[in-house]
Coordinates of C-alpha atoms in Angstrom, one line a residue:
Chain Y
X133 CA -28.8 5.1 -11.3
X134 CA -29.7 5.6 -7.7
X135 CA -32.6 4.8 -5.8
X136 CA -32.3 6.2 -2.6
X137 CA -35.1 9.5 -2.9
X138 CA -34.0 12.5 -0.8
X139 CA -37.0 14.6 0.3
X140 CA -37.3 18.0 -1.5
X141 CA -37.8 20.1 1.7
X142 CA -36.5 17.7 4.9
X143 CA -34.1 19.1 7.2
X144 CA -30.4 19.6 6.9
X145 CA -27.8 17.3 8.3
X146 CA -27.2 19.8 10.9
X147 CA -30.7 19.7 12.2
X148 CA -30.9 16.0 12.0
X149 CA -27.7 15.3 14.2
X150 CA -28.7 17.7 16.0
X151 CA -32.2 15.9 16.9
X152 CA -30.4 12.8 17.3
X153 CA -28.0 14.5 19.4
X154 CA -31.0 16.0 22.2
X155 CA -32.2 12.3 21.9
X156 CA -29.9 10.9 23.4
X157 CA -28.4 13.2 24.8
X158 CA -30.2 16.0 26.2
X159 CA -32.9 14.0 27.3
X160 CA -31.0 10.9 29.0
X161 CA -27.1 12.3 29.0
X162 CA -25.7 9.7 27.6
X163 CA -23.2 9.6 24.4
X164 CA -24.8 8.9 21.2
X165 CA -22.4 7.0 19.7
X166 CA -22.4 4.7 22.4
X167 CA -26.2 4.6 22.9
X168 CA -26.5 3.7 18.8
X169 CA -24.0 0.8 19.4
X170 CA -26.4 -0.2 22.6
X171 CA -30.0 0.9 20.8
X172 CA -29.4 -1.0 17.2
X173 CA -28.1 -4.9 16.6
X174 CA -28.2 -7.7 14.8
X175 CA -29.1 -6.8 11.1
X176 CA -30.6 -3.6 11.6
X177 CA -27.3 -2.1 12.8
X178 CA -25.2 -3.8 10.2
X179 CA -27.3 -2.3 8.0
X180 CA -26.6 1.4 9.6
X181 CA -23.9 0.8 10.6
X182 CA -22.8 0.2 6.9
X183 CA -24.6 2.6 6.0
X184 CA -23.0 5.7 7.5
X185 CA -19.9 5.1 6.5
X186 CA -18.5 6.9 3.4
X187 CA -18.1 4.3 0.6
X188 CA -14.6 4.0 0.3
X189 CA -14.8 3.5 3.8
X190 CA -17.1 1.0 2.8
X191 CA -15.8 -0.7 0.9
X192 CA -11.9 -0.8 2.9
X193 CA -14.5 -2.7 5.8
X194 CA -15.8 -5.2 3.9
X195 CA -13.0 -6.0 2.3
X196 CA -11.1 -6.1 5.8
X197 CA -13.9 -8.7 6.6
X198 CA -13.3 -10.9 3.7
X199 CA -9.7 -11.4 4.2
X200 CA -10.0 -12.5 7.5
X201 CA -10.3 -15.8 8.9
X202 CA -13.6 -17.0 9.8
X203 CA -15.8 -14.4 7.3
X204 CA -12.9 -15.1 4.2
X205 CA -15.3 -14.1 0.9
X206 CA -13.6 -14.3 -2.4
X207 CA -16.7 -13.6 -4.0
X208 CA -16.8 -10.0 -2.6
X209 CA -13.2 -9.2 -3.0
X210 CA -14.2 -9.8 -6.8
X211 CA -17.4 -7.1 -6.5
X212 CA -15.4 -4.6 -4.8
X213 CA -12.3 -4.9 -7.1
X214 CA -14.3 -5.1 -10.6
X215 CA -17.3 -2.7 -9.8
X216 CA -15.3 0.3 -8.3
X217 CA -14.1 2.7 -10.3
X218 CA -10.5 2.4 -10.5
X219 CA -9.8 5.5 -8.8
X220 CA -12.6 4.6 -5.9
X221 CA -11.1 0.9 -5.6
X222 CA -8.1 2.7 -5.4
X223 CA -9.0 4.7 -2.2
X224 CA -10.6 1.8 -0.6
X225 CA -6.9 0.0 -0.7
X226 CA -5.7 3.2 1.3
X227 CA -8.6 3.3 3.5
X228 CA -8.2 -0.3 3.9
X229 CA -4.2 0.4 4.6
X230 CA -5.0 3.2 6.8
X231 CA -7.7 1.4 9.3
X232 CA -5.4 -2.3 9.1
X233 CA -1.7 -1.2 9.1
X234 CA -1.7 -3.8 5.9
X235 CA -2.4 -3.6 2.5
X236 CA -5.3 -5.4 1.1
X237 CA -2.5 -7.2 -1.4
X238 CA -0.3 -8.7 1.2
X239 CA -3.7 -10.0 3.4
X240 CA -4.9 -11.4 0.2
X241 CA -1.8 -13.0 -1.3
X242 CA -1.4 -14.4 2.7
X243 CA -4.8 -15.9 3.1
X244 CA -5.2 -17.7 -0.4
X245 CA -3.2 -20.3 -1.9
X246 CA -3.0 -21.8 -5.6
X247 CA -5.0 -21.0 -8.3
X248 CA -7.3 -19.0 -6.4
X249 CA -4.1 -17.2 -5.3
X250 CA -3.4 -16.7 -9.0
X251 CA -5.9 -14.9 -9.8
X252 CA -7.3 -13.3 -7.4
X253 CA -3.8 -11.1 -6.1
X254 CA -3.8 -9.5 -9.6
X255 CA -7.1 -8.5 -9.2
X256 CA -7.0 -6.5 -5.8
X257 CA -3.9 -5.3 -7.5
X258 CA -4.2 -3.9 -10.6
X259 CA -4.4 -0.2 -10.8
X260 CA -6.9 -0.8 -14.2
X261 CA -7.6 1.9 -17.0
X262 CA -10.8 2.9 -17.1
X263 CA -10.9 3.4 -20.7
X264 CA -13.9 4.1 -22.9
X265 CA -15.3 3.1 -25.9
X266 CA -12.9 5.1 -28.6
X267 CA -9.9 3.9 -26.7
X268 CA -10.7 -0.1 -28.0
X269 CA -8.0 -1.6 -29.6
X270 CA -9.8 -3.8 -31.5
X271 CA -6.4 -5.4 -33.3
X272 CA -6.0 -6.7 -29.5
X273 CA -9.5 -7.4 -28.8
X274 CA -9.4 -10.1 -31.5
X275 CA -5.7 -11.0 -31.0
X276 CA -6.4 -11.9 -27.1
X277 CA -10.4 -13.7 -28.3
X278 CA -8.3 -15.9 -29.7
X279 CA -6.4 -16.9 -27.0
X280 CA -9.5 -16.9 -24.6
X281 CA -11.1 -18.9 -26.7
X282 CA -7.9 -21.6 -27.2
X283 CA -7.1 -21.7 -23.6
X284 CA -10.8 -22.0 -22.2
X285 CA -11.1 -24.4 -25.2
X286 CA -8.1 -27.1 -23.5
X287 CA -9.5 -25.9 -20.8
X288 CA -6.4 -24.4 -19.0
X289 CA -8.5 -21.9 -17.2
X290 CA -5.4 -20.8 -14.6
X291 CA -3.5 -20.0 -17.9
X292 CA -1.6 -16.7 -17.1
X293 CA -2.7 -15.2 -20.8
X294 CA -6.6 -15.7 -19.5
X295 CA -5.5 -14.0 -15.8
X296 CA -3.9 -11.6 -17.5
X297 CA -5.8 -10.5 -19.5
X298 CA -8.8 -10.5 -17.2
X299 CA -6.5 -8.8 -14.3
X300 CA -5.1 -5.7 -16.4
X301 CA -7.1 -4.3 -19.8
X302 CA -9.7 -2.0 -19.0
X303 CA -13.5 -2.6 -18.7
X304 CA -14.0 -1.4 -21.8
X305 CA -11.1 -3.5 -23.7
X306 CA -12.0 -6.9 -22.0
X307 CA -15.6 -5.9 -23.3
X308 CA -14.8 -5.3 -26.7
X309 CA -12.7 -8.7 -26.4
X310 CA -15.2 -10.9 -24.9
X311 CA -17.6 -9.6 -28.1
X312 CA -15.7 -10.6 -30.1
X313 CA -15.1 -14.0 -28.5
X314 CA -19.0 -14.5 -29.0
X315 CA -18.9 -13.0 -32.8
X316 CA -16.3 -15.2 -33.5
X317 CA -17.1 -18.7 -31.5
X318 CA -21.2 -18.3 -31.6
X319 CA -21.2 -18.3 -28.0
X320 CA -20.0 -16.1 -24.7
X321 CA -17.1 -17.3 -23.1
X322 CA -19.6 -18.0 -20.1
X323 CA -21.1 -20.3 -21.7
X324 CA -18.2 -22.3 -22.5
X325 CA -17.2 -22.0 -18.9
X326 CA -20.5 -23.6 -17.8
X327 CA -19.5 -26.9 -18.0
X328 CA -17.1 -26.9 -14.9
X329 CA -19.4 -24.5 -12.8
X330 CA -19.1 -26.5 -10.3
X331 CA -15.1 -25.9 -9.6
X332 CA -14.1 -23.6 -6.9
X333 CA -11.8 -21.4 -9.5
X334 CA -14.0 -21.3 -12.6
X335 CA -16.7 -19.6 -10.4
X336 CA -14.6 -17.3 -9.2
X337 CA -13.7 -16.5 -13.0
X338 CA -16.9 -16.1 -13.9
X339 CA -18.2 -13.7 -11.5
X340 CA -15.7 -11.5 -12.9
X341 CA -16.1 -11.9 -15.9
X342 CA -19.8 -10.6 -14.3
X343 CA -18.7 -8.2 -12.1
X344 CA -16.8 -6.7 -15.0
X345 CA -18.8 -6.5 -18.1
X346 CA -22.6 -6.7 -16.8
X347 CA -22.3 -5.3 -13.1
X348 CA -26.1 -4.8 -12.4
X349 CA -27.1 -8.9 -13.7
X350 CA -24.5 -9.8 -10.6
X351 CA -25.7 -7.6 -8.2
X352 CA -29.3 -9.4 -9.2
X353 CA -28.7 -12.8 -8.9
X354 CA -27.0 -11.9 -5.6
X355 CA -30.1 -10.6 -4.5
X356 CA -32.6 -13.5 -6.0
X357 CA -30.1 -15.9 -4.1
X358 CA -30.2 -14.2 -1.1
X359 CA -33.6 -13.3 -0.6
X360 CA -34.1 -17.0 -1.8
X361 CA -32.3 -18.9 0.7
X362 CA -33.8 -20.4 3.4
X363 CA -33.7 -17.6 6.2
X364 CA -32.6 -15.7 4.2
X365 CA -29.2 -13.7 3.5
X366 CA -29.1 -11.1 5.2
X367 CA -25.4 -10.4 5.5
X368 CA -25.9 -10.5 1.1
X369 CA -28.7 -8.2 1.2
X370 CA -27.3 -5.2 3.2
X371 CA -24.5 -5.3 1.4
X372 CA -26.1 -5.3 -1.8
X373 CA -28.6 -2.7 -0.9
X374 CA -26.4 -0.1 1.1
X375 CA -23.5 -0.4 -1.8
X376 CA -25.3 0.2 -4.5
X377 CA -28.4 2.7 -3.7
X378 CA -26.5 5.5 -4.5
X379 CA -25.4 3.9 -7.7
X380 CA -27.3 1.2 -9.7
X381 CA -29.4 0.2 -8.2
X382 CA -32.3 1.7 -10.4
X383 CA -30.9 -0.6 -13.1
X384 CA -30.6 -3.9 -10.7
X385 CA -34.4 -3.3 -9.9
X386 CA -35.2 -3.2 -13.3
X387 CA -33.2 -5.8 -13.8
X388 CA -34.9 -8.0 -10.9
X389 CA -38.4 -7.6 -11.7
X390 CA -37.6 -8.7 -15.8
X391 CA -36.0 -12.2 -14.4
X392 CA -38.1 -12.6 -11.3
X393 CA -41.7 -10.7 -11.8
X394 CA -41.6 -9.6 -8.8
X395 CA -40.0 -5.5 -7.7
X396 CA -36.8 -6.2 -5.6
X397 CA -38.9 -4.5 -2.8
X398 CA -42.3 -6.0 -2.5
X399 CA -39.4 -9.5 -2.0
X400 CA -37.6 -7.4 0.2
X401 CA -40.9 -6.3 2.2
X402 CA -41.9 -9.9 2.4
X403 CA -38.2 -11.1 3.3
X404 CA -37.3 -8.6 6.3
X405 CA -39.3 -6.9 9.0
X406 CA -39.5 -4.1 11.4
X407 CA -36.3 -1.6 11.4
X408 CA -34.2 -3.0 9.6
X409 CA -37.3 -3.9 6.8
X410 CA -37.7 -0.1 7.0
X411 CA -34.2 0.6 6.2
X412 CA -33.5 -1.2 3.4
X413 CA -36.9 -0.1 1.6
X414 CA -36.2 3.3 1.9
X415 CA -32.2 2.7 0.6
X416 CA -34.3 1.1 -2.7
X417 CA -36.2 4.3 -3.3
X418 CA -39.4 2.8 -2.0
X419 CA -42.8 5.0 -2.4
X420 CA -44.8 4.9 1.0
X421 CA -47.4 7.0 -0.6
Chain T
X200 CA 19.3 14.1 1.1
X201 CA 19.5 16.0 -2.2
X202 CA 21.9 17.6 -3.4
X203 CA 20.9 20.1 -5.3
X204 CA 21.7 23.8 -4.4
X205 CA 19.7 26.1 -4.9
X206 CA 21.5 29.8 -4.5
X207 CA 20.4 31.7 -1.0
X208 CA 19.7 35.1 -3.1
X209 CA 18.8 33.7 -7.1
X210 CA 16.3 34.9 -8.8
X211 CA 12.9 34.6 -8.7
X212 CA 11.3 31.2 -11.0
X213 CA 9.2 34.3 -12.8
X214 CA 12.4 36.1 -14.0
X215 CA 13.9 33.4 -14.3
X216 CA 11.9 32.6 -17.2
X217 CA 11.3 36.1 -18.2
X218 CA 14.8 35.9 -19.0
X219 CA 15.0 32.5 -21.2
X220 CA 11.3 34.2 -23.2
X221 CA 13.8 37.5 -23.5
X222 CA 16.4 35.1 -25.2
X223 CA 14.9 33.2 -27.5
X224 CA 11.3 35.4 -28.6
X225 CA 12.0 39.2 -27.8
X226 CA 15.1 39.0 -29.4
X227 CA 15.3 36.7 -31.8
X228 CA 11.4 36.1 -32.3
X229 CA 10.5 32.1 -31.9
X230 CA 9.0 30.4 -29.4
X231 CA 10.6 29.3 -26.8
X232 CA 9.9 25.3 -26.2
X233 CA 10.2 24.7 -30.2
X234 CA 13.9 27.0 -29.8
X235 CA 14.9 24.5 -26.9
X236 CA 14.0 21.2 -28.7
X237 CA 16.1 22.4 -31.8
X238 CA 18.8 24.0 -29.7
X239 CA 19.4 20.9 -27.4
X240 CA 20.4 17.5 -28.3
X241 CA 22.0 14.2 -27.2
X242 CA 22.5 13.7 -23.8
X243 CA 22.3 17.2 -23.2
X244 CA 18.6 17.5 -24.6
X245 CA 17.3 14.4 -22.8
X246 CA 18.4 15.9 -19.3
X247 CA 17.0 19.1 -19.7
X248 CA 13.7 17.2 -20.4
X249 CA 14.0 14.4 -17.9
X250 CA 15.0 17.3 -15.4
X251 CA 12.5 19.9 -16.6
X252 CA 9.0 17.2 -15.8
X253 CA 7.6 16.9 -12.3
X254 CA 9.2 13.7 -10.6
X255 CA 5.5 11.6 -11.5
X256 CA 5.7 13.1 -15.2
X257 CA 9.5 11.8 -15.2
X258 CA 8.5 8.5 -13.6
X259 CA 5.9 8.3 -16.7
X260 CA 8.2 8.8 -19.3
X261 CA 11.2 6.0 -17.9
X262 CA 7.9 3.8 -17.3
X263 CA 6.9 4.1 -21.3
X264 CA 10.4 4.0 -22.7
X265 CA 10.9 0.5 -20.5
X266 CA 7.7 -0.9 -21.8
X267 CA 8.2 -0.1 -25.3
X268 CA 9.6 -2.8 -27.7
X269 CA 13.0 -1.3 -28.5
X270 CA 13.9 0.7 -25.1
X271 CA 12.8 -2.4 -23.3
X272 CA 14.5 -2.5 -19.6
X273 CA 12.6 -4.7 -16.9
X274 CA 16.0 -3.0 -13.8
X275 CA 14.1 0.4 -14.8
X276 CA 10.7 -0.8 -14.5
X277 CA 12.1 -2.3 -10.7
X278 CA 13.7 0.3 -9.8
X279 CA 10.8 2.8 -10.4
X280 CA 8.9 0.3 -8.7
X281 CA 10.5 -0.6 -5.7
X282 CA 12.5 3.0 -4.6
X283 CA 9.4 5.2 -4.9
X284 CA 7.3 5.8 -1.6
X285 CA 4.0 3.7 -2.5
X286 CA 1.8 6.7 -3.3
X287 CA 4.7 8.9 -5.3
X288 CA 4.8 5.5 -7.4
X289 CA 0.7 5.2 -7.8
X290 CA 0.4 8.2 -8.9
X291 CA 3.3 8.3 -12.1
X292 CA 1.0 5.0 -13.1
X293 CA -1.8 8.2 -13.2
X294 CA 0.8 10.2 -15.1
X295 CA 1.3 6.4 -17.5
X296 CA -2.1 6.0 -18.0
X297 CA -3.2 9.7 -19.0
X298 CA -0.4 10.0 -21.0
X299 CA -0.7 6.4 -23.0
X300 CA -4.7 5.4 -22.7
X301 CA -2.6 1.9 -20.8
X302 CA -1.9 0.7 -17.7
X303 CA 1.4 -0.1 -17.0
X304 CA 0.4 -3.1 -15.5
X305 CA -1.2 -4.4 -18.5
X306 CA 1.6 -3.0 -20.9
X307 CA 4.0 -5.3 -18.8
X308 CA 2.1 -7.7 -18.7
X309 CA 1.5 -8.0 -22.3
X310 CA 5.4 -7.6 -23.4
X311 CA 7.1 -9.8 -20.6
X312 CA 6.5 -13.6 -20.6
X313 CA 7.6 -16.5 -18.2
X314 CA 9.4 -16.3 -15.0
X315 CA 10.3 -12.8 -15.7
X316 CA 6.5 -11.8 -15.5
X317 CA 5.6 -13.7 -12.9
X318 CA 7.8 -11.7 -10.6
X319 CA 7.5 -8.2 -12.5
X320 CA 3.5 -7.7 -13.1
X321 CA 2.9 -8.3 -9.2
X322 CA 5.6 -6.0 -8.3
X323 CA 4.1 -3.3 -10.9
X324 CA 0.6 -3.5 -9.5
X325 CA 0.8 -3.9 -5.8
X326 CA 0.2 -1.1 -4.2
X327 CA 2.2 -1.4 -1.2
X328 CA 1.6 -0.4 2.5
X329 CA 4.3 1.7 3.4
X330 CA 4.6 0.9 6.8
X331 CA 7.3 1.7 9.0
X332 CA 9.8 0.1 12.2
X333 CA 7.0 0.1 15.1
X334 CA 4.4 -1.7 12.9
X335 CA 6.6 -4.6 12.1
X336 CA 4.9 -7.7 12.5
X337 CA 8.1 -9.8 14.1
X338 CA 6.5 -13.4 14.3
X339 CA 5.9 -12.8 10.5
X340 CA 9.2 -12.1 9.8
X341 CA 10.7 -15.1 11.7
X342 CA 8.5 -17.4 9.5
X343 CA 8.7 -16.1 5.9
X344 CA 12.2 -15.4 6.5
X345 CA 12.4 -19.4 7.0
X346 CA 9.6 -19.8 4.4
X347 CA 12.3 -17.5 1.9
X348 CA 15.4 -20.2 3.3
X349 CA 13.8 -23.0 1.8
X350 CA 12.4 -21.8 -1.0
X351 CA 16.0 -20.3 -1.9
X352 CA 18.1 -23.4 -1.2
X353 CA 15.8 -25.3 -3.0
X354 CA 16.3 -23.3 -5.7
X355 CA 13.2 -22.5 -6.0
X356 CA 13.1 -19.1 -7.1
X357 CA 10.0 -18.3 -8.6
X358 CA 8.0 -19.7 -6.2
X359 CA 4.8 -18.4 -5.3
X360 CA 5.6 -17.4 -1.9
X361 CA 8.9 -16.1 -2.4
X362 CA 7.3 -13.5 -4.8
X363 CA 4.4 -13.5 -2.2
X364 CA 6.6 -11.5 0.0
X365 CA 8.8 -9.7 -1.9
X366 CA 6.0 -8.2 -4.1
X367 CA 3.1 -7.3 -0.9
X368 CA 5.2 -6.5 2.1
X369 CA 6.0 -3.3 3.5
X370 CA 9.9 -2.2 2.6
X371 CA 9.6 -2.3 6.7
X372 CA 8.6 -5.9 6.8
X373 CA 10.9 -6.8 4.1
X374 CA 14.3 -5.5 6.2
X375 CA 12.5 -7.5 9.4
X376 CA 12.3 -10.8 7.3
X377 CA 15.5 -10.3 5.7
X378 CA 17.3 -9.1 8.9
X379 CA 16.0 -12.5 10.3
X380 CA 17.0 -14.3 7.6
X381 CA 20.8 -13.4 7.8
X382 CA 20.7 -13.6 11.7
X383 CA 19.6 -17.2 11.3
X384 CA 20.5 -18.7 8.8
X385 CA 24.8 -17.1 8.9
X386 CA 24.4 -14.6 5.3
X387 CA 22.5 -12.4 3.6
X388 CA 20.1 -13.8 1.0
X389 CA 21.8 -12.4 -1.6
X390 CA 24.8 -14.3 -0.6
X391 CA 22.6 -17.1 -1.3
X392 CA 21.5 -15.9 -5.1
X393 CA 25.1 -15.1 -6.5
X394 CA 26.0 -18.5 -7.3
X395 CA 22.9 -18.1 -10.0
X396 CA 23.5 -15.2 -10.5
X397 CA 24.0 -15.2 -14.3
X398 CA 20.8 -16.0 -14.5
X399 CA 17.9 -13.1 -15.8
X400 CA 15.7 -14.1 -13.1
X401 CA 17.9 -14.2 -10.0
X402 CA 19.3 -10.7 -11.9
X403 CA 15.7 -9.3 -11.1
X404 CA 15.0 -10.7 -8.3
X405 CA 18.8 -9.1 -6.7
X406 CA 17.9 -6.0 -8.6
X407 CA 14.5 -6.4 -6.5
X408 CA 15.7 -6.7 -2.8
X409 CA 18.1 -4.3 -3.5
X410 CA 16.2 -1.4 -4.0
X411 CA 13.8 -2.5 -1.8
X412 CA 16.4 -2.4 1.4
X413 CA 19.4 -0.2 0.1
X414 CA 18.5 1.9 -2.7
X415 CA 21.5 4.0 -2.2
X416 CA 23.9 1.2 -2.7
X417 CA 22.1 0.1 -5.6
X418 CA 22.4 3.2 -7.1
X419 CA 25.7 3.3 -6.5
X420 CA 26.2 0.5 -8.3
X421 CA 24.0 1.6 -11.5
X422 CA 26.5 5.3 -12.1
X423 CA 29.9 2.9 -11.2
X424 CA 29.0 0.3 -14.1
X425 CA 27.8 3.4 -16.4
X426 CA 30.8 5.4 -15.5
X427 CA 33.4 2.5 -16.1
X428 CA 32.0 1.2 -18.7
X429 CA 33.8 2.2 -22.3
X430 CA 32.0 5.0 -23.8
X431 CA 30.1 5.8 -20.7
X432 CA 26.3 4.6 -20.1
X433 CA 24.9 8.7 -20.5
X434 CA 21.4 7.3 -20.9
X435 CA 21.8 5.5 -17.4
X436 CA 23.8 8.4 -15.7
X437 CA 21.2 10.9 -16.9
X438 CA 18.2 9.1 -15.3
X439 CA 19.8 8.1 -11.8
X440 CA 21.0 11.8 -11.1
X441 CA 17.7 13.5 -12.1
X442 CA 15.9 11.2 -10.5
X443 CA 17.7 11.3 -6.9
X444 CA 18.7 14.8 -7.1
X445 CA 16.4 15.8 -5.3
X446 CA 16.2 12.6 -3.2
X447 CA 18.9 10.7 -2.1
X448 CA 21.7 11.8 -4.0
X449 CA 23.7 12.9 -1.2
X450 CA 23.8 9.7 -0.2
X451 CA 24.3 7.8 -2.9
X452 CA 27.9 10.0 -3.3
X453 CA 28.5 8.7 0.2
X454 CA 28.5 5.2 -0.7
X455 CA 30.2 5.9 -4.2
X456 CA 32.9 7.5 -2.5
X457 CA 33.1 4.6 -0.5
X458 CA 33.1 1.8 -3.2
X459 CA 35.5 4.0 -5.7
X460 CA 37.4 5.8 -3.8
X461 CA 36.9 8.9 -6.0
X462 CA 34.3 11.8 -5.4
X463 CA 31.3 11.2 -7.3
X464 CA 31.0 14.4 -8.9
X465 CA 34.6 14.1 -9.8
X466 CA 34.0 10.9 -12.1
X467 CA 31.3 12.3 -13.7
X468 CA 33.5 15.4 -14.8
X469 CA 36.0 12.9 -16.3
X470 CA 33.3 11.1 -18.4
X471 CA 31.5 14.2 -20.0
X472 CA 32.1 17.0 -21.6
X473 CA 30.1 20.7 -22.1
X474 CA 26.7 21.8 -21.2
X475 CA 25.8 18.4 -20.1
X476 CA 28.7 17.9 -17.9
X477 CA 27.3 21.4 -16.3
X478 CA 24.0 20.6 -15.7
X479 CA 25.3 17.0 -14.3
X480 CA 27.7 18.4 -11.9
X481 CA 25.2 21.4 -10.6
X482 CA 22.4 18.4 -10.1
X483 CA 25.5 16.7 -7.9
X484 CA 26.1 20.2 -5.9
X485 CA 29.1 20.3 -7.2
X486 CA 30.4 23.5 -5.5
X487 CA 32.6 25.5 -7.8
X488 CA 33.9 27.6 -5.3

């Protein structure tokens, strides 16, 4: 459920753009985009930029950021690959190619190595079947739960069957497999992974599982860490708010309140200021009345 | 270049279908598709069935055949993954999901193992950048040619960089890399692979390289083997003729003539008979006049 509220009798987009155009061009005889670029800066600029992009353009932009040398961020790649519907992720990959003249797959494969590559490359490559609960194969869920249990208890986290199951099966099928795991072996797969959670690969594996099975909880945690960090992590805050405002922000707000006993908009308001704060609160559906 | 010739003043498709409809229904009061199914059999039936499908449906059908237990054929998967333009292959994967309620990726990953899986899964997963000659990175081609040479001379055929380069780079980029390989190291990568060509994995690797860089030669060889086989391999013959008739069959015919000193249509005519023969010859653009 989206958080952004659009006024019932607001101006038409055409009227808005005409107003902006006038404000920058007719009054000052200057170009809108150049002026926006000059007028805005820092966190507010990034928020405006990300928000004004179409979702697939935004994902292509974030993915490119994540494959670049100095901003490399594998967790963001997992987030994009695992929380978007398969076709939307595919369209982001098309947009990535149009912008960069390379594929996301080749860039990720080139910039990673070892175990991280083994998990991340298939994750961004597969065109996953979206699937639904009716199409789950319960026999397969049972046998693959056993496979996962065996490998995880042996600490064979990089085993190819572990990677195969998590990177190729539909989310519905993986959900059934992990439920079966919990029922049969008494605790969730994440519990089993916890003891090695210092390991970078295991962290990535846990993020994959979280993003595939419980995206709202994943995003709640990203927001919690961003807000609680000394100095606030505006990079993550902006990313989550702009990418989820029109998707599942209401559910993320519920999880945030449940986990932190503070409403998300209040937490954001306390940690931000100025235009940046106003923009985030608007996207969070904050009601000024 | 396509081989199929469409008569300049032929009947409209609507007229054809009306004729077929009348032949089966008005005259005999029977349903067209049921009758076609009964009328046709064996090789002719398969040829009609494959030919009447849209290209992406045909690929989805062939891919499913290739992942099924008793018709498993990894070479056909390589062929589809490597010779189709990236977007066409992607659409075949969508069609595969619509038909089977599973992804091609999960079926291939589930039915393969070991080295074959290591190569085949990324191959069918990646959404390759189509690329063109202008977009080739020559510095990268040079460095990746060295990487390939090092690994291949060490016989590290399953090395992850070998697989990464061949499964993620654009065809144009791979072409440049392999040209660089030949210029720098004196012979083609396939020459280096030849001494281990008994090995199933190396065969697959060679097929990948051939399909990516010289599809007409690849198809010529498939046809040559199908025709020269005792009893003829109609399964392969039908597949190649129906999938390439509208794509590059004229080029394949050139290669066939060059390599066998016999025109392809004559070779096909000598090895087939009846309706099946007539259909293949029509698709090959055989001129009766």
